[in-house]
CSV table of C-alpha atoms and ligand atoms in Angstrom, one decimal:
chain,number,residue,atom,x,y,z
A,1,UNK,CA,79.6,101.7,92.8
A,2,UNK,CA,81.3,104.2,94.9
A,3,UNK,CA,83.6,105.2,92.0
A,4,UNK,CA,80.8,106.4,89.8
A,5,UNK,CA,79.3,109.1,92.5
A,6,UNK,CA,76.9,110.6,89.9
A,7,UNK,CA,75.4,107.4,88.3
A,8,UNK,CA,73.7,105.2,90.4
A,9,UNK,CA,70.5,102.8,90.7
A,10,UNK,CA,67.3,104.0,92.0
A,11,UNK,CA,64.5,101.8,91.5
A,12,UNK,CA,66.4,99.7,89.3
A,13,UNK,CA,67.1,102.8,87.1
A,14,UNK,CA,70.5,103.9,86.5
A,15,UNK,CA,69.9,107.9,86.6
A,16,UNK,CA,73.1,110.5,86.3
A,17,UNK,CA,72.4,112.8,89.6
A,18,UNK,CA,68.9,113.6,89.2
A,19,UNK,CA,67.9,112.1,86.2
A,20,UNK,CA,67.0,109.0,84.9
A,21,UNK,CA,69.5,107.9,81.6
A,22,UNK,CA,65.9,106.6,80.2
A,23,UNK,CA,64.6,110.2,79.6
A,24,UNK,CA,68.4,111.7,78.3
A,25,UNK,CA,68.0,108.7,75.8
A,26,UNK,CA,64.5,109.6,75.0
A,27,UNK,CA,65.4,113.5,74.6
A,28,UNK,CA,69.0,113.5,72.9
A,29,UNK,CA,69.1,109.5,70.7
A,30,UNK,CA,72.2,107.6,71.7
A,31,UNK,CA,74.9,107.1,71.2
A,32,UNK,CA,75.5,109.7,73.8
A,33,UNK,CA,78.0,110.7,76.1
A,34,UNK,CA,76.1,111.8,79.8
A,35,UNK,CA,79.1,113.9,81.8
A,36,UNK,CA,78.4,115.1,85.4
A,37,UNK,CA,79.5,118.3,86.3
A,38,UNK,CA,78.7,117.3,90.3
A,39,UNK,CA,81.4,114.8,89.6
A,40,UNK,CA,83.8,116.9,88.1
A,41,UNK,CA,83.6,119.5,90.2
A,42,UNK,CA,84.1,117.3,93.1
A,43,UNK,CA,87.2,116.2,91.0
A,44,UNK,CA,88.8,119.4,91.0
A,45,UNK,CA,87.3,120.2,94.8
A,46,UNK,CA,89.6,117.2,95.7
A,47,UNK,CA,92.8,117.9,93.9
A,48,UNK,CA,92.4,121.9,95.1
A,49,UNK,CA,91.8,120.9,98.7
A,50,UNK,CA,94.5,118.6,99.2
A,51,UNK,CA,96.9,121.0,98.4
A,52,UNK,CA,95.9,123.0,101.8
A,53,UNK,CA,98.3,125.6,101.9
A,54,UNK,CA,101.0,124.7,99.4
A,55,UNK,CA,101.9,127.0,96.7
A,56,UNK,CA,100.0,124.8,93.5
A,57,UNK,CA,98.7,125.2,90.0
A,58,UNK,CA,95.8,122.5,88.6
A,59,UNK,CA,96.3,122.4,85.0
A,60,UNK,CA,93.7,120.0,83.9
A,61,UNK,CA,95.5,118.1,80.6
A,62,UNK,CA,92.9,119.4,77.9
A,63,UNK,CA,93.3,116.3,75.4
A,64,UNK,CA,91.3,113.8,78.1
A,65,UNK,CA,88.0,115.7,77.5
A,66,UNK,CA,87.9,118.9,75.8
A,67,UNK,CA,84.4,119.8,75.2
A,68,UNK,CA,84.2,123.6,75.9
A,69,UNK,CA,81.7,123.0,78.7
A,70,UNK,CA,84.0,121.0,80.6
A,71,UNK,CA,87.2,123.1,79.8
A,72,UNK,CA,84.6,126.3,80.8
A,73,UNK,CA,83.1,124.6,84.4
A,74,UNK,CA,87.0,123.9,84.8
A,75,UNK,CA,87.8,127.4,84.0
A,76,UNK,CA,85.1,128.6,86.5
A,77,UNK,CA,86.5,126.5,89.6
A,78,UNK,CA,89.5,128.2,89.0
A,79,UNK,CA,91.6,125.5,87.3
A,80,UNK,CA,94.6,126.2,85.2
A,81,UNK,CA,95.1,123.7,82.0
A,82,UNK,CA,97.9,121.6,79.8
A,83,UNK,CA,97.8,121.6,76.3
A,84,UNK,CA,99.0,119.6,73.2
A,85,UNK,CA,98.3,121.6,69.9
A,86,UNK,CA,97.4,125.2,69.1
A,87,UNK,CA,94.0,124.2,68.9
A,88,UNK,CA,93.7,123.2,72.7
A,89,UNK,CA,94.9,126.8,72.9
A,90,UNK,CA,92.0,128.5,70.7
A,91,UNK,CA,89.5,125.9,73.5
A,92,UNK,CA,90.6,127.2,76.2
A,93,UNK,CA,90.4,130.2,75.3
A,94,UNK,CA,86.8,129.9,73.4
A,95,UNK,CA,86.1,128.4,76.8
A,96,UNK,CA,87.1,131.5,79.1
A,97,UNK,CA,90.2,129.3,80.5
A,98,UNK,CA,93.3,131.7,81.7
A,99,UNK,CA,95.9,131.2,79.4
A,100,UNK,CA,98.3,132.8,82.2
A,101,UNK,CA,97.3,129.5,84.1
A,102,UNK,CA,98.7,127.3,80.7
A,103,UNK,CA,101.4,125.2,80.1
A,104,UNK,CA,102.2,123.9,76.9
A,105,UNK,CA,103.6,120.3,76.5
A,106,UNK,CA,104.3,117.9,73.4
A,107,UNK,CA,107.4,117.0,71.0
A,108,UNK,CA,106.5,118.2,68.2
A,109,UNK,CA,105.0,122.0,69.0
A,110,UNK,CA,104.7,123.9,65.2
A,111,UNK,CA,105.9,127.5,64.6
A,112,UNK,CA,102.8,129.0,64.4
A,113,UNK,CA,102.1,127.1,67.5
A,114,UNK,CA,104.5,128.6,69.2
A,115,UNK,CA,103.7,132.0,67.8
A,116,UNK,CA,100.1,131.7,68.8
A,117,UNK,CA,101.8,131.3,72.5
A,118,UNK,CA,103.6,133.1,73.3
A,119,UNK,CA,101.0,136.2,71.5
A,120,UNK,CA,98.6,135.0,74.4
A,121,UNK,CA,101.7,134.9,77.0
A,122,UNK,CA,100.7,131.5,78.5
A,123,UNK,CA,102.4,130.4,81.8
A,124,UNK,CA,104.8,128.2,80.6
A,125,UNK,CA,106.1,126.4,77.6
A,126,UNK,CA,107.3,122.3,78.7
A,127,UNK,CA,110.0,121.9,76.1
A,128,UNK,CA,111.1,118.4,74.8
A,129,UNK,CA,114.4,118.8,72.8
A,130,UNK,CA,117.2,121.0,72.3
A,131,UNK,CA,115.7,121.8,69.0
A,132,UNK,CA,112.5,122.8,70.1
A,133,UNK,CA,114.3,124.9,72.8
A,134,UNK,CA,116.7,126.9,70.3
A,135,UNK,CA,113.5,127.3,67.5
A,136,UNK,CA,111.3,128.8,70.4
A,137,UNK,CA,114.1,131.2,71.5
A,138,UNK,CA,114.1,132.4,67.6
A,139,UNK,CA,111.1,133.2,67.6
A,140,UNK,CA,110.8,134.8,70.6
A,141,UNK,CA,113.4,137.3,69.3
A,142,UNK,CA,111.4,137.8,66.2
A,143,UNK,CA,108.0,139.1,68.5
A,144,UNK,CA,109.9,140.4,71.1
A,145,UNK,CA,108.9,138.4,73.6
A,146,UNK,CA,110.9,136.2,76.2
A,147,UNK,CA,109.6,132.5,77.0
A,148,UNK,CA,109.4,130.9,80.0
A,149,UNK,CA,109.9,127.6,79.8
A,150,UNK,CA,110.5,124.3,81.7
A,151,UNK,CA,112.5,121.2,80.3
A,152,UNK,CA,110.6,118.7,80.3
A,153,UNK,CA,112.8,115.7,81.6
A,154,UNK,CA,112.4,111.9,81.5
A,155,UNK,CA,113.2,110.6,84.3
A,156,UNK,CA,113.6,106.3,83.4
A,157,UNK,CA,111.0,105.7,85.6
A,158,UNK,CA,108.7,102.9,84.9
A,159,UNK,CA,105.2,103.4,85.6
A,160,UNK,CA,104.0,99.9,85.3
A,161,UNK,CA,100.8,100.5,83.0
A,162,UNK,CA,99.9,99.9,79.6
A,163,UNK,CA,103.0,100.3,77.3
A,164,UNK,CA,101.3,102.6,74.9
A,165,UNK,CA,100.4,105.2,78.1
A,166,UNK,CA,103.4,105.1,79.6
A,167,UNK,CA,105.9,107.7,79.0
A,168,UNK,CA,108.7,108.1,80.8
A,169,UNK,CA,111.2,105.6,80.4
A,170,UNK,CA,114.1,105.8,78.8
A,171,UNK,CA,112.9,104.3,75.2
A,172,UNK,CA,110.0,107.0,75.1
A,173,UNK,CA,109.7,109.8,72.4
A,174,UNK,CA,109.0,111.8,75.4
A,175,UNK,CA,111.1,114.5,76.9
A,176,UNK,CA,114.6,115.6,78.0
A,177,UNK,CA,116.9,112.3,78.3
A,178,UNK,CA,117.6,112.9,82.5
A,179,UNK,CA,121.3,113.0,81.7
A,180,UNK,CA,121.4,115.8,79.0
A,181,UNK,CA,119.0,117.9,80.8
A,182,UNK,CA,121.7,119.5,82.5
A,183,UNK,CA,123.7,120.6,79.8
A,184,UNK,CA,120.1,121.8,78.0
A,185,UNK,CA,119.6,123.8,81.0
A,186,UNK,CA,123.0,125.7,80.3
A,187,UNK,CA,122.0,126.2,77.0
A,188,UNK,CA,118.5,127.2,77.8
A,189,UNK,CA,120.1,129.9,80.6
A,190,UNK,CA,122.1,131.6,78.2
A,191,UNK,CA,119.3,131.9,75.3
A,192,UNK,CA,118.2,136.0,75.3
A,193,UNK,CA,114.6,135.3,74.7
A,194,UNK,CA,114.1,132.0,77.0
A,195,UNK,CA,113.7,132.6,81.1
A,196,UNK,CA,114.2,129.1,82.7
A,197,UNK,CA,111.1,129.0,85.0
A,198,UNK,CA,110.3,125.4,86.0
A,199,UNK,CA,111.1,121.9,85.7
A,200,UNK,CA,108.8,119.3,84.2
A,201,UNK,CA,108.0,115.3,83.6
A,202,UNK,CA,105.1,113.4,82.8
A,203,UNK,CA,105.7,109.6,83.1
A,204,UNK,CA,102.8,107.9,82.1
A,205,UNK,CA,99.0,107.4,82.2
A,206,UNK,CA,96.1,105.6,84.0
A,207,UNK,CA,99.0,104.9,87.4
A,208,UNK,CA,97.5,102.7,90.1
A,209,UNK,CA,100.6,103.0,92.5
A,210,UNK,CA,102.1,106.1,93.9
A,211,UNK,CA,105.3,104.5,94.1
A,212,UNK,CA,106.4,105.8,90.6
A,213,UNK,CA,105.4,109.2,91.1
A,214,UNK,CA,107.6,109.8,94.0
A,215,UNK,CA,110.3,108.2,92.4
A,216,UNK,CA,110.1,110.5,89.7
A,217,UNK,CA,109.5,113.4,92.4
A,218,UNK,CA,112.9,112.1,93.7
A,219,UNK,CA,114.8,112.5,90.7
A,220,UNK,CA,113.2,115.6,89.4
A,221,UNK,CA,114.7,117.0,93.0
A,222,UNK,CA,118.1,115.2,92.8
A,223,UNK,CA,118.2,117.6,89.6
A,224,UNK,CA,116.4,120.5,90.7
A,225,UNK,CA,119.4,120.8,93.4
A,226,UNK,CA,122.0,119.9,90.7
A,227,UNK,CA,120.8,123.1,88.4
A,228,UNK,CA,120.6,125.7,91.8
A,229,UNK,CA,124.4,124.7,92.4
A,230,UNK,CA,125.2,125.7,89.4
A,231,UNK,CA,123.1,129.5,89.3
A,232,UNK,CA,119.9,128.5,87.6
A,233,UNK,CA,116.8,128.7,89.2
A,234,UNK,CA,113.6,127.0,89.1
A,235,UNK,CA,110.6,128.9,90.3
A,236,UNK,CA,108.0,125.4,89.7
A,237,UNK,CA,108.4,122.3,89.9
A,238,UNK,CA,105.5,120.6,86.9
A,239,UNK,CA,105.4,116.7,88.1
A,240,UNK,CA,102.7,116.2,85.1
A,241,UNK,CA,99.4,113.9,85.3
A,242,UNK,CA,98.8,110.4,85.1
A,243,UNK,CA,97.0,109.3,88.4
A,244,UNK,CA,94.5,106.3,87.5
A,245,UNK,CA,90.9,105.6,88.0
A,246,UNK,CA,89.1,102.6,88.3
A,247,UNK,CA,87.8,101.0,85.6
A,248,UNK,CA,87.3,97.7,87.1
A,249,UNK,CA,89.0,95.7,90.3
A,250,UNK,CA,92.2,98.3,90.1
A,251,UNK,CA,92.4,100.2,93.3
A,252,UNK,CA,94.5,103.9,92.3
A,253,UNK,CA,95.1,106.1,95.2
A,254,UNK,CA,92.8,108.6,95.8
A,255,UNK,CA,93.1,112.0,94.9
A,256,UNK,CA,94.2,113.1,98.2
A,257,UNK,CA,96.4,110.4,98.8
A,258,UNK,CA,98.5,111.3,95.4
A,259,UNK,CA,98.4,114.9,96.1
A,260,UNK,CA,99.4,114.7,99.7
A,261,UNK,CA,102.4,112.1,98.5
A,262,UNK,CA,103.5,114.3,96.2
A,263,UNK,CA,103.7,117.3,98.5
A,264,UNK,CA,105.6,115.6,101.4
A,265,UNK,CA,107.9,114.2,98.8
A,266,UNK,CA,108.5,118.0,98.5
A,267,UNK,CA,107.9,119.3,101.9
A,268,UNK,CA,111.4,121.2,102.0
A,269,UNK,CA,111.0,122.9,98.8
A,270,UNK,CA,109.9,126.0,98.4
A,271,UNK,CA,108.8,125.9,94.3
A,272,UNK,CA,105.2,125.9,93.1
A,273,UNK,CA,104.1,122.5,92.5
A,274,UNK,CA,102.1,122.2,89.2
A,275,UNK,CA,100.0,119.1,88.5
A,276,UNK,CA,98.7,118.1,84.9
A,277,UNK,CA,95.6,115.7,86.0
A,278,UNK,CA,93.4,114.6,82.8
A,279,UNK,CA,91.7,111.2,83.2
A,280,UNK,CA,91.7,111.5,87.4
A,281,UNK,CA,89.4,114.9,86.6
A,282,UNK,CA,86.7,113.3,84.0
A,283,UNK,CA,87.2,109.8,83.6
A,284,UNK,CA,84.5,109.0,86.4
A,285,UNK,CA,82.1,112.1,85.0
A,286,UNK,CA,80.9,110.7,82.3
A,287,UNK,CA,79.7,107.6,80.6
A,288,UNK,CA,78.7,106.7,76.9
A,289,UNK,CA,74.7,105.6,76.7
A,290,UNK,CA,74.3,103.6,73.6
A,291,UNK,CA,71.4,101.2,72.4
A,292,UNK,CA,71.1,98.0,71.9
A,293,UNK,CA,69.9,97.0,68.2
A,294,UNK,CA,69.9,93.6,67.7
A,295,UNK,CA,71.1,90.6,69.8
A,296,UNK,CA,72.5,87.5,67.6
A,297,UNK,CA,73.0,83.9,69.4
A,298,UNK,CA,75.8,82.3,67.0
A,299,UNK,CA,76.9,78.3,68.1
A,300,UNK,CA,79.6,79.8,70.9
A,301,UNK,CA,78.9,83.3,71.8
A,302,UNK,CA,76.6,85.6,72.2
A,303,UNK,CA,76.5,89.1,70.5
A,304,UNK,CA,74.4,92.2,71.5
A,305,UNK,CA,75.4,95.0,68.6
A,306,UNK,CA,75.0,98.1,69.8
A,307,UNK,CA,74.7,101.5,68.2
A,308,UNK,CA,78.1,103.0,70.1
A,309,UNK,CA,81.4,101.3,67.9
A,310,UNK,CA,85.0,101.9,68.3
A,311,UNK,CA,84.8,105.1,66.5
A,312,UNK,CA,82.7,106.3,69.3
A,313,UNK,CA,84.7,104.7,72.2
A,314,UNK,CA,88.1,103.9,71.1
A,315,UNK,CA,90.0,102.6,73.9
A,316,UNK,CA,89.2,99.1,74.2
A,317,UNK,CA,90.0,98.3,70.7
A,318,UNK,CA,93.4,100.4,71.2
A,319,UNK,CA,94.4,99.4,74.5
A,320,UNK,CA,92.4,96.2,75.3
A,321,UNK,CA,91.0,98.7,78.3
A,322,UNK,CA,88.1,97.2,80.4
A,323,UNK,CA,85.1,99.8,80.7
A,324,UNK,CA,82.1,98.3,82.6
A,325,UNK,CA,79.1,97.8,80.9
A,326,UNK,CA,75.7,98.4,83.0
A,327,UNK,CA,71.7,98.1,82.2
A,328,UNK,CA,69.8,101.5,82.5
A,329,UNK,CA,66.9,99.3,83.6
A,330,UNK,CA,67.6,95.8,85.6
A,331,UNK,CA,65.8,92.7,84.4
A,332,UNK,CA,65.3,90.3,86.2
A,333,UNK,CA,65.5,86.9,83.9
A,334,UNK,CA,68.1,84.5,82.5
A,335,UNK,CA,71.9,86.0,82.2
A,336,UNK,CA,73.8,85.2,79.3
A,337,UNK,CA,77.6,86.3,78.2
A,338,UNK,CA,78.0,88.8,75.9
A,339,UNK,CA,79.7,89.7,73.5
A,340,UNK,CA,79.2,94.0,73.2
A,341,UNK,CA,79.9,94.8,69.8
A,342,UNK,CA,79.5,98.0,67.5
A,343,UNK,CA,78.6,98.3,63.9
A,344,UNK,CA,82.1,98.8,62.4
A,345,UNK,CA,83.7,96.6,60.0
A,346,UNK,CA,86.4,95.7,62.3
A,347,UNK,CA,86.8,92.5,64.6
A,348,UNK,CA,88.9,95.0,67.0
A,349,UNK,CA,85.1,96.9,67.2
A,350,UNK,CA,84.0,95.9,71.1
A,351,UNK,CA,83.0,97.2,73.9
A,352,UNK,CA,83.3,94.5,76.1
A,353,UNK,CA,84.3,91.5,76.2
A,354,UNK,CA,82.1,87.9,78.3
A,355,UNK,CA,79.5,90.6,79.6
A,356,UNK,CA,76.7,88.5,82.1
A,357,UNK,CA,74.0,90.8,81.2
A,358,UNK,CA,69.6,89.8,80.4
A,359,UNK,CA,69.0,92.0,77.5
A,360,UNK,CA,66.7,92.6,75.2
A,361,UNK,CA,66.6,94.2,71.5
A,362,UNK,CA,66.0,97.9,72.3
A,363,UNK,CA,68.0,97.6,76.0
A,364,UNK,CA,70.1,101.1,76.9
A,365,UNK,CA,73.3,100.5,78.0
A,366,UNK,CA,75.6,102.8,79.4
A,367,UNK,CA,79.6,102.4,79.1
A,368,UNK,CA,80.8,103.4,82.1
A,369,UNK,CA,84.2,105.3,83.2
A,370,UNK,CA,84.3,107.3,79.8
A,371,UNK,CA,84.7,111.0,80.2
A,372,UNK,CA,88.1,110.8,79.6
A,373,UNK,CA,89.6,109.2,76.2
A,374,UNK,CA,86.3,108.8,75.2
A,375,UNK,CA,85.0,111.9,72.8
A,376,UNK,CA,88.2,113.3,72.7
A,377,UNK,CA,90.0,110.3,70.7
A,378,UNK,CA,86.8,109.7,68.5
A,379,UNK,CA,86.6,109.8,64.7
A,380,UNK,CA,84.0,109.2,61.7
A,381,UNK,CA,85.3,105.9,60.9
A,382,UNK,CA,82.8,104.3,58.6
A,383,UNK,CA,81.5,107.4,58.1
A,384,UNK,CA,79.4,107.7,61.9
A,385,UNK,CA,78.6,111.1,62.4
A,386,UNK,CA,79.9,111.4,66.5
A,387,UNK,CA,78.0,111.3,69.2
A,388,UNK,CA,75.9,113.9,70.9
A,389,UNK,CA,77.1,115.2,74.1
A,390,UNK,CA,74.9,116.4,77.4
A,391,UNK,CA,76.1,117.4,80.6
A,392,UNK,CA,73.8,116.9,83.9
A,393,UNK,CA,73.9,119.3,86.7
A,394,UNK,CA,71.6,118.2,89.4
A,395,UNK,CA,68.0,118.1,87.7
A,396,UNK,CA,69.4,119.9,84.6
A,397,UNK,CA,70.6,118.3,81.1
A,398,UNK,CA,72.4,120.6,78.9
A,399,UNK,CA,72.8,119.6,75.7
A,400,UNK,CA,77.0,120.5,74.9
A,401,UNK,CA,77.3,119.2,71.6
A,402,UNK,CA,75.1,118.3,69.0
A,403,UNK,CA,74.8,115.5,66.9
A,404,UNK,CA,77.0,115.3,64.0
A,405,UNK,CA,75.0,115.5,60.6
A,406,UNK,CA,75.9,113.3,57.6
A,407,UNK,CA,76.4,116.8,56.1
A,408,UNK,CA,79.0,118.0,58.9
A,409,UNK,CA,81.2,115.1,57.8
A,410,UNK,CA,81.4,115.7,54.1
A,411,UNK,CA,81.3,119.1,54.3
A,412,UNK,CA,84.9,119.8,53.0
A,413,UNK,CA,85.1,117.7,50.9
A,414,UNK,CA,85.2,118.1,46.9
A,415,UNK,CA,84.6,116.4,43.5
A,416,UNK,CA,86.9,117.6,40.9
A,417,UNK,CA,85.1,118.8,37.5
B,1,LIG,C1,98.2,113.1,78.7
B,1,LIG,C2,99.0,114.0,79.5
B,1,LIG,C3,98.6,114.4,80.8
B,1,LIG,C4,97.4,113.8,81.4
B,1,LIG,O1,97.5,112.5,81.7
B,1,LIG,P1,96.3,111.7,82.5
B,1,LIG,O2,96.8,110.4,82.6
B,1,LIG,O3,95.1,111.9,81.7
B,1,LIG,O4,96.2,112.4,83.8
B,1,LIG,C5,99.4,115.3,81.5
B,1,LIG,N1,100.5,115.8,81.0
B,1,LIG,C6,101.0,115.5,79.7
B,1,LIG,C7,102.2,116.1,79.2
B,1,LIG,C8,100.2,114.6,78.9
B,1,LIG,O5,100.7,114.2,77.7
């Protein structure tokens, strides 16, 4: 259980530091997602520490989990952040977040986008194309503003996950091709209103090896020396996110382990070393407590249908991930296999898959491993209002999101007279 610090058993109770998942369920209905700021914090502790003295930047990836309580604790610890859209921008700044401690990633960054950041004078912009580099110069001209920015590069390398997480081989939409990115740089140094300031990649999600993050280091170096020889200089070097958890048997590096790879695979260079960490900073902290309703014994399987469905918890049904599935309260009694399935008119709507679980009708459950991916990709598929969200620090539960009402979801909507 060592890999979900905050939740564990006491009495055969699953509690979430100080308090038992029983009494949240009681107070705040389910579904419900339980984060714990102990767990975060130590999350960010980790990454910050193993640093030591290197020159570093955290900037947790804001699309994992981006509840204003978890970007503002963040914020508080000191952490820096990556974003994907405008409105990541407007959270992090709703959430007290230093925007001067931002970098900006994604292909496909709008105008106004880019107006709205450069106005707020963010740390860095990660560019993916020679378009996107020449639009952002334009308008940089137009506030009188110059942006710094890093390329971000693709490096081919393969990070041996799940194909639709894994970003930077050669076929990805992602990034700089590593043989233009050269001649991109030239462009880039000669633009008025652009100042080259780093270099950047980003190769993939939920990584169990370190393997392909050093390879990437490699070549990100092997160019970083390229660019110097010819007068440009790079004042950070971004080597993105991406680190794994465990979910199940995987065993990813630990957060010191990564870090301290990464910074020996740098040792002799004197740049900042940025880090993008989403799913390694949450994806631990949180869980998603759901109900069970009713429990149907068909010829060959068995079903227990729950009140939490894809549009809740998404990433099973999109990525055939494994999140494991525990009892708030142990029974003792006959085990049978399980099939943990949501409400939603879909066949791809599970949970889990050949769960051993004794359960009866009313039974909490809690999803485990789901602070990252979890709220953040929901929706109101079949019209569910989304969960409620409460984060626990020590004997405190703070409620951090409310309930969705019925109302909330067809609020702007309209009939035509
Ligand atoms: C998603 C993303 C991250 C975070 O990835 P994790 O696997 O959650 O650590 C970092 N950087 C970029 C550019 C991303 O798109």
């Amino acid at each position: 259980m060592s890999h979900f610090s905050s939740f564990n058993y006491r009495n055969h109770q699953l509690f979430a530091e100080e308090i038992p998942l029983t009494a949240i369920a009681a107070e705040f209905g389910t579904p419900c997602y339980v984060y714990s700021s102990a767990a975060i914090r130590t999350a960010y502790q980790s990454f910050d520490r193993a640093f030591g003295q290197r020159n570093h930047l955290i900037c947790y990836a804001v699309k994992a989990n981006s509840n204003l309580a978890v970007l503002n604790l963040l914020a508080r610890l000191g952490s820096g952040f990556d974003i994907v859209s405008g409105g990541e921008l407007q959270r992090v700044l709703k959430a007290g977040g230093d925007l001067q401690k931002t970098v900006f990633s994604g292909v496909g960054k709008t105008f106004e986008e880019i107006r709205i950041a450069l106005a707020a004078n963010i740390f860095c912009f990660n560019v993916e194309s020679e378009m996107e580099l020449i639009a952002l110069n334009e308008i940089a001209g137009q506030m009188g503003k110059i942006a710094p920015v890093s390329l971000r590069v693709n490096p081919d390398v393969d990070a041996n996950t799940h194909p639709y997480i894994s970003t930077g081989m050669k076929e990805n939409k992602f990034g700089i091709p590593a043989a233009e990115a050269e001649r991109i740089y030239a462009i880039a140094q000669q633009l008025p209103y652009i100042r080259v300031s780093g270099l950047d990649c980003h190769i993939g999600s939920q990584l169990t090896e370190i393997a392909p993050f050093i390879e990437a280091a490699h070549k990100m170096l092997d160019l970083l020396a390229r660019l110097q020889a010819t007068g440009i200089s790079i004042e950070h070097l971004d080597l993105g996110g991406g680190l794994g958890v465990r979910y199940d048997l995987e065993i990813p590096p630990t957060i010191e382990e990564y870090v301290k790879a990464l910074c020996a695979a740098t040792e002799n260079y004197p740049q900042q070393l940025l880090i993008e960490p989403g799913r390694s900073m949450v994806g631990n902290a949180g869980l998603l407590l759901t109900r069970v309703h009713y429990l149907k014994h068909a010829p060959h399987r068995n079903f227990a249908i729950v009140d939490a469905a894809m549009n809740d918890m998404l990433r099973p049904a999109l990525y055939q991930a494994y999140h494991s599935i525990l009892p708030i309260a142990k029974r003792t009694g006959e085990t049978k296999i399980y099939q943990i399935v949501g409400p939603v008119c879909e066949t791809g709507d599970f949970l889990g898959h050949d769960r051993n679980l004794t359960l009866e009708s009313n039974d909490l459950l809690a999803v485990m491993s789901a602070g990252a991916y979890g709220m953040s990709m929901s929706s109101n598929y079949n019209t569910r209002p989304r969960a409620v969200e409460v984060m626990v620090d020590g004997s405190s539960v703070h409620l951090i999101r409310a309930r969705e009402t019925i109302e909330d979801l067809y609020a702007l909507e309209k009939i035509p007279t």
